[in-house]
Structure formats: structure tokens, C-alpha cells
Coordinates of C-alpha atoms in Angstrom, one line a residue:
M777 CA 46.2 74.7 80.4
T778 CA 49.2 75.6 78.3
A779 CA 52.0 73.0 78.3
K780 CA 55.0 74.4 80.2
T781 CA 57.6 73.9 77.5
K782 CA 60.6 76.0 76.7
S783 CA 58.9 77.0 73.5
E784 CA 55.8 78.2 75.2
R785 CA 57.8 80.1 77.7
L786 CA 59.6 81.8 74.8
R787 CA 56.2 82.6 73.3
R788 CA 55.0 84.4 76.4
L789 CA 58.3 86.3 76.9
L790 CA 57.9 87.6 73.3
S791 CA 54.2 88.2 73.2
H792 CA 53.7 89.6 76.7
G793 CA 57.2 90.5 77.9
Y794 CA 58.7 92.5 75.1
F795 CA 57.4 96.1 74.9
A796 CA 57.5 98.0 78.2
P797 CA 54.1 98.2 80.0
E798 CA 54.7 102.0 80.0
L799 CA 54.1 102.0 76.3
P800 CA 50.6 102.3 74.7
P801 CA 49.0 98.9 73.7
C802 CA 49.4 99.8 70.0
F803 CA 52.9 98.4 70.2
V804 CA 52.5 94.6 69.8
S805 CA 54.7 91.6 69.4
H806 CA 52.3 88.7 68.9
D807 CA 53.5 88.1 65.4
L808 CA 57.1 87.8 66.6
A809 CA 56.0 85.2 69.2
K810 CA 53.9 83.3 66.6
Y811 CA 56.8 83.0 64.1
R812 CA 59.6 82.5 66.6
K813 CA 60.6 79.1 65.3
F814 CA 60.6 80.3 61.6
T815 CA 62.8 83.2 62.5
L816 CA 65.2 81.3 64.8
D817 CA 65.6 78.5 62.4
R818 CA 66.8 80.9 59.7
I819 CA 69.1 82.8 62.1
D820 CA 70.6 79.5 63.3
A821 CA 71.2 78.4 59.7
L822 CA 73.4 81.4 58.9
P823 CA 77.1 80.6 58.2
S824 CA 79.2 80.5 61.4
I825 CA 81.9 83.1 62.0
K826 CA 85.2 81.7 63.2
G827 CA 83.4 78.5 64.2
K828 CA 80.8 80.3 66.3
P829 CA 77.1 81.0 65.5
A830 CA 76.6 84.2 63.4
F831 CA 74.2 85.6 66.0
Y832 CA 77.1 85.9 68.5
R833 CA 78.1 88.9 66.4
Y834 CA 74.7 90.5 66.2
V835 CA 75.0 93.8 68.0
S836 CA 72.2 96.4 68.1
E837 CA 70.9 99.4 70.0
P838 CA 67.5 99.6 71.8
S839 CA 64.9 102.3 71.1
W840 CA 64.8 104.5 74.2
F841 CA 62.1 106.6 75.7
Y842 CA 61.6 108.5 79.0
F843 CA 58.5 107.8 81.1
P844 CA 57.4 110.0 84.0
R845 CA 57.6 108.9 87.6
F846 CA 55.8 110.4 90.5
G847 CA 57.9 112.9 92.4
K848 CA 61.1 111.8 90.6
D849 CA 62.9 112.3 87.3
D850 CA 61.6 110.5 84.3
R851 CA 63.1 107.0 83.9
R852 CA 64.7 105.8 80.7
H853 CA 63.0 102.7 79.3
G854 CA 64.2 100.6 76.3
V855 CA 62.8 98.5 73.5
P856 CA 65.5 96.1 72.4
N857 CA 66.0 95.2 68.8
P858 CA 63.6 92.3 68.0
I859 CA 66.4 90.0 66.9
S860 CA 68.4 90.7 70.0
Y861 CA 65.4 90.2 72.2
L862 CA 64.4 87.0 70.5
L863 CA 67.9 85.6 71.0
L864 CA 68.0 86.7 74.7
S865 CA 64.5 85.4 75.4
R866 CA 65.4 82.0 73.9
A867 CA 68.4 81.8 76.3
V868 CA 66.2 82.8 79.2
A869 CA 63.4 80.4 78.3
D870 CA 65.8 77.5 77.8
N871 CA 67.3 78.1 81.2
Y872 CA 64.3 79.5 83.1
V873 CA 64.1 76.7 85.7
K874 CA 67.8 77.1 86.5
L875 CA 67.4 80.9 86.7
R876 CA 64.5 80.5 89.0
A877 CA 66.6 78.1 91.2
A878 CA 69.3 80.8 91.3
S879 CA 66.7 83.4 92.5
K880 CA 65.5 81.0 95.3
Q881 CA 68.8 81.6 97.1
S882 CA 67.5 85.0 98.1
R883 CA 65.0 83.9 100.7
M884 CA 64.1 87.5 101.3
S885 CA 62.7 88.7 97.9
A886 CA 59.3 90.4 97.8
S887 CA 59.6 90.6 94.0
P888 CA 60.4 87.0 92.8
P889 CA 60.2 85.9 89.1
I890 CA 56.7 84.4 89.0
F891 CA 55.9 83.3 85.5
D892 CA 52.4 84.2 84.5
W893 CA 50.7 82.2 81.7
S894 CA 47.5 84.2 81.5
G895 CA 48.0 87.8 82.7
P896 CA 49.1 91.0 80.8
R897 CA 52.8 90.3 81.4
A898 CA 55.0 87.1 81.2
L899 CA 56.1 87.8 84.8
V900 CA 53.7 88.8 87.5
R901 CA 54.4 92.5 88.3
P902 CA 55.6 92.9 91.9
S903 CA 53.6 94.9 94.4
I904 CA 55.1 97.5 96.8
D905 CA 52.3 96.5 99.2
L906 CA 54.4 93.5 100.1
R907 CA 57.2 95.8 101.3
D908 CA 54.8 97.8 103.4
D909 CA 53.2 94.6 104.8
F910 CA 56.6 93.4 105.9
R911 CA 57.5 96.7 107.6
V912 CA 54.3 96.8 109.5
D913 CA 54.9 93.3 110.9
L914 CA 58.5 94.0 111.6
S915 CA 57.5 97.0 113.7
S916 CA 55.8 94.7 116.1
R917 CA 58.9 92.6 116.7
R918 CA 62.1 94.8 116.4
E919 CA 63.4 98.1 117.6
E920 CA 64.8 99.5 114.4
F921 CA 65.4 98.7 110.7
V922 CA 67.5 99.8 107.8
S923 CA 66.0 101.2 104.6
A924 CA 68.3 101.3 101.6
D925 CA 68.3 100.8 97.9
I926 CA 70.8 100.3 95.1
R927 CA 71.7 103.4 93.0
A928 CA 70.2 103.3 89.5
F929 CA 69.8 99.5 89.8
F930 CA 68.8 98.4 86.3
H931 CA 70.9 101.0 84.6
S932 CA 74.0 100.1 86.7
I933 CA 74.0 96.3 86.5
Y934 CA 77.3 95.0 85.2
T935 CA 76.5 92.4 82.6
H936 CA 79.5 90.3 83.6
A937 CA 77.9 90.1 87.1
I938 CA 75.1 87.9 85.5
P939 CA 77.3 84.8 85.3
W940 CA 78.8 85.7 88.7
A941 CA 75.3 85.5 90.2
I942 CA 74.4 82.3 88.4
H943 CA 77.7 80.3 88.5
G944 CA 79.7 82.0 91.3
K945 CA 82.2 84.8 90.7
A946 CA 85.3 82.6 90.9
F947 CA 83.9 79.9 88.5
A948 CA 82.6 82.5 86.0
K949 CA 86.0 84.3 85.9
E950 CA 87.7 81.0 85.1
H951 CA 85.1 79.7 82.7
R952 CA 84.2 82.5 80.3
G953 CA 82.8 80.5 77.4
P954 CA 79.1 80.8 76.2
E955 CA 78.6 77.1 76.8
H956 CA 77.8 78.2 80.3
F957 CA 74.4 79.8 80.0
G958 CA 75.2 82.6 82.4
N959 CA 78.0 83.7 80.0
L960 CA 75.6 83.4 77.0
I961 CA 73.0 85.6 78.7
D962 CA 75.9 88.1 79.5
L963 CA 76.9 88.1 75.8
L964 CA 73.4 88.5 74.5
S965 CA 72.6 91.3 77.0
R966 CA 75.7 93.2 75.9
N967 CA 74.9 92.7 72.2
A968 CA 71.4 94.1 72.8
Q969 CA 72.9 97.3 74.1
D970 CA 75.5 98.1 71.4
G971 CA 78.1 96.0 73.2
Q972 CA 77.9 97.9 76.4
T973 CA 78.6 96.0 79.7
L974 CA 76.7 98.5 81.9
G975 CA 73.0 98.3 82.4
L976 CA 69.8 96.4 81.4
P977 CA 67.0 98.1 79.5
V978 CA 64.1 98.9 81.8
G979 CA 60.8 97.5 80.5
P980 CA 61.3 94.0 79.0
D981 CA 60.5 91.1 81.3
C982 CA 63.8 89.4 80.5
S983 CA 65.5 92.4 82.2
R984 CA 63.3 91.9 85.3
L985 CA 64.2 88.3 85.5
I986 CA 67.9 88.8 85.0
A987 CA 68.0 91.7 87.5
E988 CA 66.2 89.6 90.1
V989 CA 68.8 86.8 89.8
V990 CA 71.6 89.4 90.4
A991 CA 69.7 90.8 93.4
S992 CA 69.1 87.4 94.8
A993 CA 72.9 86.7 94.7
I994 CA 73.4 89.9 96.6
D995 CA 70.8 88.7 99.2
A996 CA 72.7 85.5 99.6
A997 CA 75.9 87.4 100.2
L998 CA 74.2 89.6 102.8
R999 CA 72.7 86.6 104.5
E1000 CA 76.2 85.0 104.7
K1001 CA 77.6 88.2 106.3
V1002 CA 75.0 89.0 108.9
G1003 CA 72.8 85.9 109.1
V1004 CA 69.5 87.5 108.2
G1005 CA 66.5 85.4 107.2
P1006 CA 63.0 86.1 105.7
R1007 CA 61.7 87.4 109.1
D1008 CA 64.6 89.8 109.4
A1009 CA 65.0 91.3 106.0
S1010 CA 63.0 91.8 102.8
R1011 CA 63.8 93.2 99.3
Y1012 CA 61.3 94.7 96.9
I1013 CA 63.2 94.9 93.5
D1014 CA 66.3 96.8 94.9
D1015 CA 64.6 98.4 97.9
Y1016 CA 65.9 96.8 101.1
T1017 CA 64.3 96.6 104.6
I1018 CA 66.8 95.0 107.0
S1019 CA 66.7 94.3 110.8
S1020 CA 68.9 92.0 112.9
G1021 CA 67.8 89.2 115.2
D1022 CA 71.3 89.3 116.7
N1023 CA 70.9 93.0 117.5
L1024 CA 73.5 94.2 115.0
S1025 CA 73.5 98.0 114.7
G1026 CA 72.0 99.7 111.7
K1027 CA 75.4 100.9 110.7
N1028 CA 76.7 97.3 110.7
L1029 CA 73.8 96.2 108.5
I1030 CA 74.3 99.1 106.0
A1031 CA 78.0 98.3 105.9
A1032 CA 77.3 94.6 105.2
L1033 CA 74.8 95.5 102.5
R1034 CA 77.3 97.9 100.9
Q1035 CA 79.9 95.2 100.7
S1036 CA 77.4 92.7 99.3
V1037 CA 76.3 95.0 96.4
G1038 CA 79.9 96.0 95.9
H1039 CA 80.8 92.4 95.2
F1040 CA 78.7 92.7 92.1
E1041 CA 80.0 96.1 91.0
L1042 CA 77.0 98.0 92.3
E1043 CA 76.6 100.9 94.8
L1044 CA 74.1 101.8 97.5
N1045 CA 72.2 105.0 97.2
N1046 CA 73.7 106.9 100.1
E1047 CA 70.9 109.5 100.1
K1048 CA 68.3 106.8 100.7
S1049 CA 70.2 104.7 103.2
E1050 CA 68.8 105.3 106.7
I1051 CA 68.2 103.8 110.0
L1052 CA 64.6 104.1 111.2
P1053 CA 62.9 103.3 114.5
T1054 CA 60.0 100.8 114.2
S1055 CA 57.9 103.5 115.9
V1056 CA 57.8 105.4 112.6
R1057 CA 54.3 105.9 111.2
H1058 CA 53.8 103.7 108.2
D1059 CA 52.2 105.3 105.2
T1060 CA 49.3 102.8 105.0
G1061 CA 45.5 103.1 105.1
W1062 CA 45.1 106.0 102.7
K1063 CA 44.1 103.5 99.9
Q1064 CA 41.1 102.4 101.8
E1065 CA 40.3 106.1 102.5
V1066 CA 40.3 107.2 98.8
L1067 CA 38.4 104.0 97.8
S1068 CA 35.5 105.2 100.0
Y1069 CA 35.2 108.3 97.9
V1070 CA 34.9 106.7 94.5
P1071 CA 31.7 107.8 92.8
R1072 CA 29.1 105.2 91.7
E1073 CA 28.7 104.5 88.1
F1074 CA 26.4 107.0 86.3
G1075 CA 27.3 109.6 88.9
D1076 CA 26.6 113.3 88.4
D1077 CA 29.0 116.3 88.5
A1078 CA 28.5 116.9 92.2
A1079 CA 29.7 113.4 93.1
F1080 CA 32.8 113.8 91.0
Q1081 CA 33.5 117.3 92.4
H1082 CA 33.4 115.8 95.9
F1083 CA 35.6 112.9 94.8
F1084 CA 38.3 115.3 93.4
Y1085 CA 38.1 117.5 96.5
R1086 CA 38.5 114.6 99.0
V1087 CA 41.3 113.0 97.0
G1088 CA 43.1 116.3 96.9
R1089 CA 43.0 116.5 100.7
V1090 CA 44.5 112.9 101.0
C1091 CA 47.2 113.9 98.5
K1092 CA 48.3 116.8 100.8
L1093 CA 48.4 114.4 103.8
H1094 CA 50.6 111.9 101.9
P1095 CA 52.8 113.9 99.6
D1096 CA 55.2 111.0 99.0
A1097 CA 52.6 108.6 97.8
N1098 CA 50.9 108.7 94.3
V1099 CA 47.5 109.0 95.9
E1100 CA 45.9 110.6 92.9
K1101 CA 46.9 107.9 90.5
Y1102 CA 45.6 105.1 92.7
A1103 CA 42.3 106.9 93.3
L1104 CA 41.7 107.7 89.6
Q1105 CA 42.6 104.2 88.5
N1106 CA 40.1 102.7 90.9
A1107 CA 37.4 105.0 89.5
R1108 CA 37.7 103.8 85.9
A1109 CA 34.2 102.5 85.5
A1110 CA 32.7 105.6 87.2
F1111 CA 34.5 108.0 84.7
V1112 CA 33.6 105.9 81.7
R1113 CA 30.0 105.6 82.7
A1114 CA 29.4 109.1 84.2
N1115 CA 26.2 110.9 83.2
S1116 CA 28.2 113.8 81.7
W1117 CA 31.8 114.1 80.4
G1118 CA 32.7 117.7 79.6
K1119 CA 33.8 118.7 83.0
L1120 CA 35.5 115.4 83.7
Q1121 CA 37.6 115.7 80.6
S1122 CA 38.9 119.0 81.9
H1123 CA 39.4 117.7 85.4
L1124 CA 41.5 114.7 84.1
I1125 CA 43.7 116.9 82.0
A1126 CA 44.2 119.2 85.0
A1127 CA 45.1 116.2 87.1
Y1128 CA 47.7 115.1 84.4
R1129 CA 49.2 118.6 84.5
R1130 CA 49.8 118.2 88.2
N1131 CA 51.0 114.7 88.0
S1132 CA 52.5 113.6 84.6
S1133 CA 52.5 109.9 85.7
L1134 CA 48.8 110.0 84.9
V1135 CA 49.4 110.4 81.2
A1136 CA 48.6 106.7 80.4
F1137 CA 45.4 106.8 82.5
L1138 CA 44.2 110.0 80.8
V1139 CA 44.6 108.5 77.4
E1140 CA 43.1 105.1 78.4
I1141 CA 40.0 106.7 80.0
T1142 CA 39.5 109.1 77.1
I1143 CA 39.5 106.2 74.6
L1144 CA 37.2 104.0 76.7
R1145 CA 34.8 106.9 77.2
E1146 CA 34.6 107.5 73.4
I1147 CA 34.0 103.8 72.8
E1148 CA 31.3 103.7 75.5
R1149 CA 29.5 107.1 75.0
S1150 CA 31.0 108.8 71.9
D1151 CA 30.9 112.2 73.6
V1152 CA 34.7 113.0 73.9
D1153 CA 35.3 116.7 73.0
R1154 CA 37.8 116.2 70.1
G1155 CA 38.0 120.0 69.6
K1156 CA 39.3 120.7 73.1
L1157 CA 41.6 117.6 72.9
A1158 CA 43.1 118.9 69.7
E1159 CA 43.7 122.4 71.3
F1160 CA 45.3 120.7 74.3
L1161 CA 47.6 118.6 72.1
E1162 CA 48.5 121.5 69.8
H1163 CA 49.9 123.4 72.8
R1164 CA 51.2 120.5 74.8
L1165 CA 53.2 118.5 72.2
P1166 CA 55.7 121.3 71.5
V1167 CA 56.3 121.8 75.2
L1168 CA 57.0 118.1 75.7
A1169 CA 59.3 118.0 72.7
R1170 CA 61.5 120.9 74.0
E1171 CA 61.8 119.0 77.3
N1172 CA 62.4 115.6 75.6
R1173 CA 59.5 114.0 77.5
S1174 CA 59.2 111.3 74.9
G1175 CA 57.0 108.9 76.9
E1176 CA 54.2 111.5 77.2
I1177 CA 54.6 112.4 73.5
I1178 CA 54.1 108.7 72.5
W1179 CA 50.9 108.4 74.5
F1180 CA 49.4 111.6 73.1
L1181 CA 50.3 110.7 69.5
F1182 CA 48.6 107.3 70.1
L1183 CA 45.6 109.2 71.4
A1184 CA 45.5 111.4 68.3
A1185 CA 45.9 108.4 66.0
R1186 CA 43.3 106.2 67.8
L1187 CA 40.6 108.9 67.9
R1188 CA 41.7 110.5 64.6
I1189 CA 42.2 113.9 66.2
S1190 CA 43.5 116.4 63.7
L1191 CA 46.9 118.1 64.4
S1192 CA 48.8 120.8 62.6
A1193 CA 52.2 120.1 61.1
K1194 CA 53.4 123.2 63.0
S1195 CA 52.6 121.6 66.3
L1196 CA 54.6 118.5 65.2
E1197 CA 57.6 120.4 63.9
P1198 CA 59.5 120.4 67.2
L1199 CA 59.0 116.6 67.4
S1200 CA 60.8 116.1 64.0
E1201 CA 64.1 117.0 65.8
L1202 CA 63.7 114.1 68.3
E1203 CA 65.5 110.9 67.1
N1204 CA 62.9 108.6 68.7
A1205 CA 61.6 105.6 66.8
M1206 CA 58.2 105.4 68.5
V1207 CA 57.5 109.2 68.0
A1208 CA 58.5 109.0 64.3
L1209 CA 56.5 105.9 63.6
L1210 CA 53.3 107.3 65.2
I1211 CA 53.6 110.6 63.4
A1212 CA 54.0 108.6 60.1
Q1213 CA 50.8 106.8 61.0
C1214 CA 49.0 110.0 61.7
V1215 CA 50.1 111.4 58.4
N1216 CA 48.9 108.2 56.7
F1217 CA 45.5 108.6 58.4
G1218 CA 45.2 112.1 56.9
I1219 CA 44.9 113.8 60.3
V1220 CA 47.9 116.1 59.9
D1221 CA 47.3 119.5 58.3
G1222 CA 50.5 120.4 56.4
L1223 CA 53.8 118.7 55.6
V1224 CA 56.0 116.9 58.2
N1225 CA 59.7 116.8 57.8
F1226 CA 60.9 113.2 57.9
T1227 CA 64.5 114.0 56.8
L1228 CA 66.2 113.1 60.1
W1229 CA 64.2 109.9 60.6
N1230 CA 64.5 108.6 57.1
R1231 CA 68.3 108.6 57.4
S1232 CA 67.8 105.4 59.4
L1233 CA 66.2 103.5 56.4
T1234 CA 69.4 101.4 55.8
D1235 CA 70.9 98.2 57.0
A1236 CA 72.7 100.1 59.7
G1237 CA 69.4 101.7 60.7
L1238 CA 67.9 98.3 61.4
R1239 CA 70.5 97.9 64.2
S1240 CA 70.3 101.4 65.5
G1241 CA 67.9 102.9 68.0
M1242 CA 65.6 103.8 65.1
W1243 CA 65.1 100.2 64.1
L1244 CA 61.4 100.3 64.9
Y1245 CA 60.8 103.2 62.5
A1246 CA 63.1 101.9 59.8
Y1247 CA 61.4 98.5 59.7
E1248 CA 57.8 99.2 60.5
S1249 CA 57.2 102.5 58.7
V1250 CA 58.4 100.8 55.4
G1251 CA 56.8 97.5 56.2
L1252 CA 53.5 99.0 56.9
G1253 CA 53.7 101.1 53.7
I1254 CA 53.2 104.4 55.6
N1255 CA 56.5 105.7 54.5
P1256 CA 55.5 106.3 50.8
G1257 CA 57.8 105.7 47.9
L1258 CA 60.4 103.7 49.8
S1259 CA 61.4 100.2 49.0
T1260 CA 61.8 97.3 51.4
T1261 CA 65.0 96.2 49.7
F1262 CA 67.3 97.2 52.5
I1263 CA 65.2 95.0 54.9
E1264 CA 65.1 92.0 52.4
K1265 CA 68.9 92.1 52.1
D1266 CA 69.4 91.9 55.9
A1267 CA 69.9 88.3 56.8
F1268 CA 68.5 88.8 60.3
F1269 CA 65.5 90.9 59.5
A1270 CA 64.5 89.2 56.2
P1271 CA 62.7 86.3 58.0
I1272 CA 60.7 88.9 60.0
L1273 CA 59.7 90.7 56.8
A1274 CA 58.9 87.4 55.0
K1275 CA 56.2 86.7 57.6
N1276 CA 55.0 90.2 57.6
I1277 CA 55.6 90.5 61.3
R1278 CA 54.1 93.7 62.7
F1279 CA 54.9 95.8 65.7
L1280 CA 52.3 98.6 65.4
L1281 CA 48.5 98.1 65.5
I1282 CA 46.7 101.3 66.4
E1283 CA 43.4 99.6 67.2
S1284 CA 45.0 97.2 69.7
G1285 CA 44.0 97.4 73.4
F1286 CA 41.4 99.5 75.2
T1287 CA 38.5 97.8 73.5
S1288 CA 35.8 98.3 76.2
I1289 CA 35.5 99.1 79.9
N1290 CA 34.1 95.6 80.5
N1291 CA 37.2 93.9 79.0
T1292 CA 39.4 96.3 81.0
L1293 CA 37.6 95.5 84.3
R1294 CA 37.7 91.8 83.6
S1295 CA 41.5 91.9 83.0
L1296 CA 42.0 93.9 86.2
K1297 CA 39.9 91.4 88.2
G1298 CA 42.2 88.6 87.0
D1299 CA 45.3 90.7 87.9
N1300 CA 43.9 91.3 91.4
A1301 CA 43.2 87.6 91.9
R1302 CA 46.8 86.8 91.0
L1303 CA 48.2 89.5 93.2
K1304 CA 46.1 88.3 96.1
R1305 CA 47.4 84.8 95.7
V1306 CA 51.0 86.1 95.7
R1307 CA 50.3 88.3 98.8
D1308 CA 48.7 85.5 100.7
D1309 CA 51.7 83.3 100.0
F1310 CA 54.1 86.0 101.1
M1311 CA 52.3 86.8 104.4
D1312 CA 52.6 83.2 105.6
D1313 CA 56.4 83.5 106.3
F1314 CA 57.6 86.4 104.1
S1315 CA 58.9 84.1 101.5
F1316 CA 57.5 82.5 98.4
E1317 CA 56.8 79.0 97.1
L1318 CA 57.7 79.7 93.5
D1319 CA 56.9 76.2 92.3
D1320 CA 53.3 76.6 93.4
L1321 CA 52.9 80.1 92.2
D1322 CA 54.3 79.2 88.8
D1323 CA 52.2 76.1 88.5
D1324 CA 55.2 74.1 87.6
I1325 CA 55.2 71.6 90.5
D1326 CA 56.3 68.8 88.3
G1327 CA 58.8 70.8 86.3
E1328 CA 58.8 71.6 82.6
I1329 CA 57.6 69.2 80.0
E1330 CA 60.4 68.3 77.6
D1331 CA 59.9 69.5 74.1
S1332 CA 61.9 69.0 70.9
G1333 CA 62.8 72.6 70.3
Y1334 CA 61.1 75.7 68.7

């Protein structure tokens, strides 16, 4: 078992908590984790500025992309500058036990910060099933409950509220120095977003942990106002379910919650704040229904036709649930090992057109099918991408574009420069980098205009939202004729370049259906352990789940 040192926590936050899980697996950060000590030592050795570490002045912008959500607008996700994320992750790793202690004040969270030493993410991803489990149980005990959430939670978090949540608002306002770790995390969070005090980038695990600490402080404030405990109220990320053992009215509970979130400069989403009778029908059971329709492996066309038909009927009965995504994800092995592929490829593309949140699944299954059977129809995929990419570019649907460019690069699907022309107007680092990789692979017919993107190949570009393209396209040598001099001269990026740290590896991930299923089995086991612990008393024993019963082992640094 890995020793639970601060250095090892930092390694996990970097290797498995950096790039958003909504990105393809070709974006990697294992090198950054491996050479964390080398890089930090050189950053710490830089001359101080006015008696303070030079990195206090390191300000950068994330690379942004928009990923589709079922039934909602696309959500903006961010990839912080690697220097900024390295510094923030160190502050989080150094103070993780204290941050976890701060989150324990919630006593009603269904999405606590559970560190994961072996899964796909540094923190166990929360499950909305826990919210539904709580509501079903609550319905047997109470007459009504409040459902409410915080408006644009991650994007609205006031970074100064981070030390308020950790140290207390009065203390934090009086003691503003970075010697208090809450203030340091506030500073580094701002620096990672061009100095802005509003919001945390969605995607990195550090954002999840910090947001949970803020939400836990809100929970504590709510508990103080209305006396709710874990059997009365529960919160899934920012989604609240609240009842009252003292028979307080729903209006009273909403008012108390509004005051509690307002204390941290946040607002409730009024459109989603409602009082519901516990007689309301809970949207559960459909998962078991669709699982019963999943075809067996090596199934024929008729079995899959029946599957799509029955899943479609359940979709109509539960329009607010992402039924199709759940059903298809649980049929992975059946798709990859089906007797024939041609019709399935068309069915999956049609499903994506109905439900754009399926884009990652479509790409994953197509790649795994090609690895397993080598019968993917590249001609039809090329035609699909030729028509689809310009449409997505005009609508700035960057998350979908990134996944389809990854698909083209991974399977070496030829694309015309004409279909990529609208993409050259998008100032998006991941899009630019993947197109550069496709050109390097020789799968683009014609010349691509890199003028807009190449303007970022400067020291200023390394701190801009185009940092990933500026660093990686030159470092990989897929931006021909351009020197790495501007990277070598940057005191913060030079250590990264010196160790040849890479952030793009097209062949990473989706290696076989067996590996995928093995990983999913491990995830399900971890989620079951979390769910079983929650169902005992609707709270968590974080020490047990994190396997840190005896606390962290002291180490001598990084």
C-alpha cells in the first residue's frame, strides 16, 4: 500500500486529479507528477520578490472548454496552467488532513472528499444515488422536504470565502496573510484564474475539494440556524434536501438556507427551490429496468434492435433522467463484442445526435471495437466528422470537437482541411493541439491555418489560456520550424521542459475492453463501500474510507 505522505498525496492530485474527466484520456499528467519535486525545487529557488516567494506573483489563465450536459446548457470546464495547479495542489496536499477536518463539520454531505489511492481520480467521484437513497428514506419519516441548489456553484465561489470556511469569517478578515493556509489557497486559486476572485475551474480534483470545504461551512451555518442533522438534511455537491424534525415550514428552511449561502457570498437558484410532499414519486427503479434489456455478448442485430427500442420507451417515461447514457454504458461489452458492427455504429451516432452527452461514450466504444474486432467503418466515420465538425465549431461546442479530433487522431481517420477551417477560428488550446497532431500524422488533406494559434508561442502565451498549445505543440515537435527558446527562457516552465514533461499522448487510455471492465469493477466496489457507509446513518466515516485511520506518515518534503 502506498505510504500516505504529503508528497504521495500531491502525486495523486497531479497524476489523477488534474485534467477534467470530461476530457479524452490522451491528455495526461503523469510526468508532471513524477517530476514534482524537481519542478518545485526550482520554483522555490527563484529570487524572492519584496521578501515573498516569486510564485506568489505567478498569475495565469486556464484553458477552457464546454462539455455537454443532459437536458441543460453545456458547462464550462477548465484546465489550469500546470505551474498554477502544481502550486495549488501542493498547498492542498500539505493541508489535506486539516481540509478534511473542515469538511467534517458538514454532517450532511453526500459528496465528501474521499481520497482514492487506486481509482481513476484522486478523489472518489460522488454518486447522485446517495441523494435519491436519502430522499426515499426521508419519505417514510417526514411530511415534506425542501429541494434547493446553489446558483452556478463552482463558477460563483468567492475565493475569499475559502479562508472564511476554513478559519472562520471574522478570523480570516483580521488575519489575511498567506501564513494561514486558507489564505494561501485563496491566493493560489486566484492566481490560477488570472487574478479573478470569482469561481473555481470545474474539472480538477482540487476544485472539488475546495468547493466541498466551502459547502460544508454552509452546512454548519444552516445546522446552527435550524438544528438539522444527518437524518433531517443531506447535500449532494450543492443540491440540498432538507426537512425539519421540529416541524419548521418549508419556507422557513429555504430562508435559513438562503441566509447560510449568502454568508459566503453565494445565492440560491430560485427556479430550483421548491417544497415537495414526501408522497412525490421518486425517479428510481428505471436503472434496474434498462439493465434487464442489455444484450448478451456476441448478440445479433435483433437483440440490439430490441434493446434500443425498450430503452427508448424508458427514456420517454423518465425524460428528466439520462436513461440512454446509463443504458449504453452498461452495455459496453455487448457493443464491443457484438457479432456485427455496421448497424450498431449508425445506431450509436444517432443516439449521440439525440443526446450530445453521449459523445465520450461514442468515441470510447468505437475505439474499443476497433481494438477488439478491427471492423470500424472509417469511411462513414470520416463522412460523419466532415459534416459534424464545422457545425460544432459554429456553435462553439468545444468539448465535442475535442473528443472527435481525438477519435480521428487515434484511428488515423483522414479529414479535409476544409472541414477543419471553421475550427481555426476557435482560440482553444486542446482543439489547436489535436489538429496539430492530426497534421503531424499526415491525416489532414490540405493546409491548416495556424496563424491565430501560433500567436501564443511567447512567454505571455505560456500564461494564457493557450498555454497547452504553446508548450506542447513546440515541445512535441509537431509545430515545425519553431524553437523552444521562449519556453527555455521562462523560469517557471524551463524545469518542465528540461524533464521533457508531456501532456499529450494519443495512444493513452482505451487499451482493451477487458481493462475497461476491470477498472469499472474496481470503481463499483469503491462506490458500494461508500454507499454502504452512507446508508448506516446518512453520514460518512471519512477516516475509514480514506484508509488513514492513524493519520499521515510524516515525510521530509517533496
